[in-house]
Short mmCIF file of C-alpha atoms in Angstrom, two decimals:
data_model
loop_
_atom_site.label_atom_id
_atom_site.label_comp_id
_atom_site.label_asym_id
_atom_site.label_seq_id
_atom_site.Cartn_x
_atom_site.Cartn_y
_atom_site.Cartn_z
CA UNK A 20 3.95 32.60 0.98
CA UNK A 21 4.22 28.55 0.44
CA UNK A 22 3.25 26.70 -2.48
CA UNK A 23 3.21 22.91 -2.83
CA UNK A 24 3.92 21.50 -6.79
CA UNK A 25 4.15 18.58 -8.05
CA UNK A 26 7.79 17.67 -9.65
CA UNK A 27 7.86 15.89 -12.73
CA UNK A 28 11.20 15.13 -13.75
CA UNK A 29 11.17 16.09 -17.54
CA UNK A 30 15.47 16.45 -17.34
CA UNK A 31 15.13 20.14 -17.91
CA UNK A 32 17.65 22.41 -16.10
CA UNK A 33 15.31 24.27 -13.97
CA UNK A 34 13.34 21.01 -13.02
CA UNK A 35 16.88 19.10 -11.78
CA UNK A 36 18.01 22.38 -9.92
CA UNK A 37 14.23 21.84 -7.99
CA UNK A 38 15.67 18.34 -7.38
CA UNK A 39 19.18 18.88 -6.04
CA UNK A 40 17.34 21.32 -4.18
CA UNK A 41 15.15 18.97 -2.08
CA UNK A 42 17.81 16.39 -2.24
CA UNK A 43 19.76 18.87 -0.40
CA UNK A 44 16.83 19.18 2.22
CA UNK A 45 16.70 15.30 2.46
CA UNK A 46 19.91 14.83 3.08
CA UNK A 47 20.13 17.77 6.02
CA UNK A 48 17.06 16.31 7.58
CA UNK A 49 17.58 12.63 6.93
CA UNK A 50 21.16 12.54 8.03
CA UNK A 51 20.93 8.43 8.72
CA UNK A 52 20.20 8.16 4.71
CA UNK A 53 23.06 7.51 3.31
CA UNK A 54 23.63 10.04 0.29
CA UNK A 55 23.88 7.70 -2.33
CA UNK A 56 20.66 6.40 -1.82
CA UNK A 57 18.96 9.44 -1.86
CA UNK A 58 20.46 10.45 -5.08
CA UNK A 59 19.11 6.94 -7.04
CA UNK A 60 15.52 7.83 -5.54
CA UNK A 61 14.66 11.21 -5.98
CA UNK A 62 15.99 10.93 -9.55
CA UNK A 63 14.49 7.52 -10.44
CA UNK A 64 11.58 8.53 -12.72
CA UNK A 65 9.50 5.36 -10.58
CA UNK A 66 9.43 7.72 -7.52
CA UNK A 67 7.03 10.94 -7.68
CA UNK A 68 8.00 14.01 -6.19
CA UNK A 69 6.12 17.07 -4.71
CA UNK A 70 7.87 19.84 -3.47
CA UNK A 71 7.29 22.88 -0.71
CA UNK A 72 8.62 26.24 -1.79
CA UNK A 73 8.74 30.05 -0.09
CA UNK A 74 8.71 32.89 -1.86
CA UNK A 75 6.75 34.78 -4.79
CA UNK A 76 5.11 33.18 -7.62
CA UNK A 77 8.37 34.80 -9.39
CA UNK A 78 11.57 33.86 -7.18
CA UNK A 79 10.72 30.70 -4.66
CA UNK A 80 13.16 28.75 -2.42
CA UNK A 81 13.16 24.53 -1.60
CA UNK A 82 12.54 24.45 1.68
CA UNK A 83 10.74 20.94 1.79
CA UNK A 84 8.78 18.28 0.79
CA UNK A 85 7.87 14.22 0.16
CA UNK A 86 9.31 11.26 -2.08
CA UNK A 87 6.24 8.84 -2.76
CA UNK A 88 6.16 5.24 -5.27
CA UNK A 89 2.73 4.30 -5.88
CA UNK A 90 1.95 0.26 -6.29
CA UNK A 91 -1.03 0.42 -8.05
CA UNK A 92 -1.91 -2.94 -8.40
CA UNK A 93 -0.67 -3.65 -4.93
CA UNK A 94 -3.03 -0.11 -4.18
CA UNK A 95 -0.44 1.26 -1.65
CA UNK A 96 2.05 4.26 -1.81
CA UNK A 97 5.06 3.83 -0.25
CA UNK A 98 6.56 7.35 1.65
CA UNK A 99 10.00 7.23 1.38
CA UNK A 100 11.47 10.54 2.04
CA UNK A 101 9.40 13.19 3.98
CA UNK A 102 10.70 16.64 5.17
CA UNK A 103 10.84 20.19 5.82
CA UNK A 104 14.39 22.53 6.61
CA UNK A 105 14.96 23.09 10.27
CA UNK A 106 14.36 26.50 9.94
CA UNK A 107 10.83 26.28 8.42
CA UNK A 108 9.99 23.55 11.11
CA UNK A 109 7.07 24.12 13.81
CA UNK A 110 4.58 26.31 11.14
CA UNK A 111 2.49 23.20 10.10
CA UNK A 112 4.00 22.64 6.84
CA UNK A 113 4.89 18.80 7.75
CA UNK A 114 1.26 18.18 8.23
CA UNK A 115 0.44 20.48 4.77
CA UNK A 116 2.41 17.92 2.90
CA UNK A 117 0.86 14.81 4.44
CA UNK A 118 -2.43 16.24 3.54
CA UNK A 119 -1.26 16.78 0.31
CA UNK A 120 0.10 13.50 0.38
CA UNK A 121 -3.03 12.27 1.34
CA UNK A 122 -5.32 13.59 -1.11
CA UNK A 123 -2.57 12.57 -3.70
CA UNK A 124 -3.53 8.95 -2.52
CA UNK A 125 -6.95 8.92 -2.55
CA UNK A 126 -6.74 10.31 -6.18
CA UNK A 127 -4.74 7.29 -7.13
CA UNK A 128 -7.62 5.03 -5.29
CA UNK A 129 -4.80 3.84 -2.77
CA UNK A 130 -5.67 2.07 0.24
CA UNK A 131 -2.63 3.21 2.62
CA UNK A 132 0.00 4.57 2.85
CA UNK A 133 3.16 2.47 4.49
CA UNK A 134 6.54 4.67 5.79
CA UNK A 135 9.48 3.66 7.34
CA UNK A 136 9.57 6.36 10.44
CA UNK A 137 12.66 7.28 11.59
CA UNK A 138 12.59 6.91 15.42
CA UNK A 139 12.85 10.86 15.96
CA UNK A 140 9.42 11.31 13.42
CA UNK A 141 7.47 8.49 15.23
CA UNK A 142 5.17 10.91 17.37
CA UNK A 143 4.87 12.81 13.91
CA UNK A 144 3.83 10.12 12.05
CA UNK A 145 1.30 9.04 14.54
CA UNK A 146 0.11 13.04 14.83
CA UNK A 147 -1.02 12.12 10.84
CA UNK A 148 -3.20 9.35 11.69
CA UNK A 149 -0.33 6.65 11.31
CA UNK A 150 -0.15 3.53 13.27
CA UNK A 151 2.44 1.13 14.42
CA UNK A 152 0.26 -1.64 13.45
CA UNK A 153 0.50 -2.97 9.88
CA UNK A 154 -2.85 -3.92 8.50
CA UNK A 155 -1.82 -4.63 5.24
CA UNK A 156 -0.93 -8.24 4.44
CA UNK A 157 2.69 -8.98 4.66
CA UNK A 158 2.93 -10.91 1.29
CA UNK A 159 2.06 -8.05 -0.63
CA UNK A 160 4.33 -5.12 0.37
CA UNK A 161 7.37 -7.51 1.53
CA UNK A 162 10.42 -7.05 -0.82
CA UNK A 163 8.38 -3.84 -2.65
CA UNK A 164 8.91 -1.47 0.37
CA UNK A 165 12.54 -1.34 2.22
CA UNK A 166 12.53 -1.86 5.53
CA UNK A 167 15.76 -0.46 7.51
CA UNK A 168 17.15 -0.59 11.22
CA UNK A 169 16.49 1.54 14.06
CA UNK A 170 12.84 2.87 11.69
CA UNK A 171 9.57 1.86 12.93
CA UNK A 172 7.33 0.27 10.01
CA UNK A 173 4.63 2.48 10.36
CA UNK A 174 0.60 2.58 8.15
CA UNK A 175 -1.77 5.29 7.54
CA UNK A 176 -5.20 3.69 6.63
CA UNK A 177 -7.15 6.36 4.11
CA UNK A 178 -10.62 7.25 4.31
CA UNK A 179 -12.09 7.71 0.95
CA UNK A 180 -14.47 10.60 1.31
CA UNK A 181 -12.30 12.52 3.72
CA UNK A 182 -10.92 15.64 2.31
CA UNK A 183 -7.15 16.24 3.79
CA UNK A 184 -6.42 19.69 2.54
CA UNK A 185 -7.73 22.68 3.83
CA UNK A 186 -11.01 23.75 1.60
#
């Protein structure tokens, strides 16, 4: 069984162990991020985390999820880390969490979302209703959302009244 949480980063022991866990996922799967970056995001209290676990409601395993920073006055969330372990890969949980991430957007009254695709995710990111073309004015997300080499700047444009998870 899966369940996807939220992870609020209240500096208790069994909350930072949920961390180092997905860290640990990010850093397998992302293996162009360098390490040290990884670290300052997913424990800067600015960046939201939500996390994809296997197991019973007792005893559950990290086996995924997303890093998000929502600009609200800019009304954008940034996707900075997104991804499940190799061995979970092909069951639909990638597209799980960008549904979640979705509906986690539209709560916030975002407009889009804006990632930085790795060049291996591309045909992902365009399987989630992303596009290559940015229609989000270039003054306004321009020093608030890195942009790195050999990543594809890529947009997801959200549909308010469109539910993303499964009813």
């Amino acid at each position: 069984k899966f369940f996807i949480k939220n992870l609020h980063n209240d500096g208790s022991f069994p909350i930072l162990l949920k961390i180092i866990s997905l860290r640990n996922v990010f850093i397998n799967q992302l293996p162009n991020m360098p390490i040290n970056y990884v670290n300052k995001l997913v424990f800067d209290k600015k960046h939201n985390l939500v996390v994809l676990e296997k197991g019973s409601t007792s005893k559950t395993k990290v086996i995924g999820g997303f890093c998000y920073r929502f600009f609200k006055k800019k009304e954008i969330i940034e996707l900075v880390f997104l991804a499940v372990s190799t061995s979970e890969q092909g069951k639909g949980l990638g597209k799980e969490l960008m549904a979640k991430l979705k509906e986690i957007a539209i709560r916030l009254r975002a407009k889009s979302i804006i990632t930085c695709a790795d060049n291996n995710a591309i045909n992902f990111f365009k399987k989630q209703g992303f596009s290559k073309s940015i229609t989000f004015p270039y003054s306004l997300w321009v020093g608030y959302i890195k942009d790195y080499e050999e990543i594809t700047l890529m947009e997801c444009i959200l549909t308010v009244n469109l539910k993303y998870l499964p009813i």
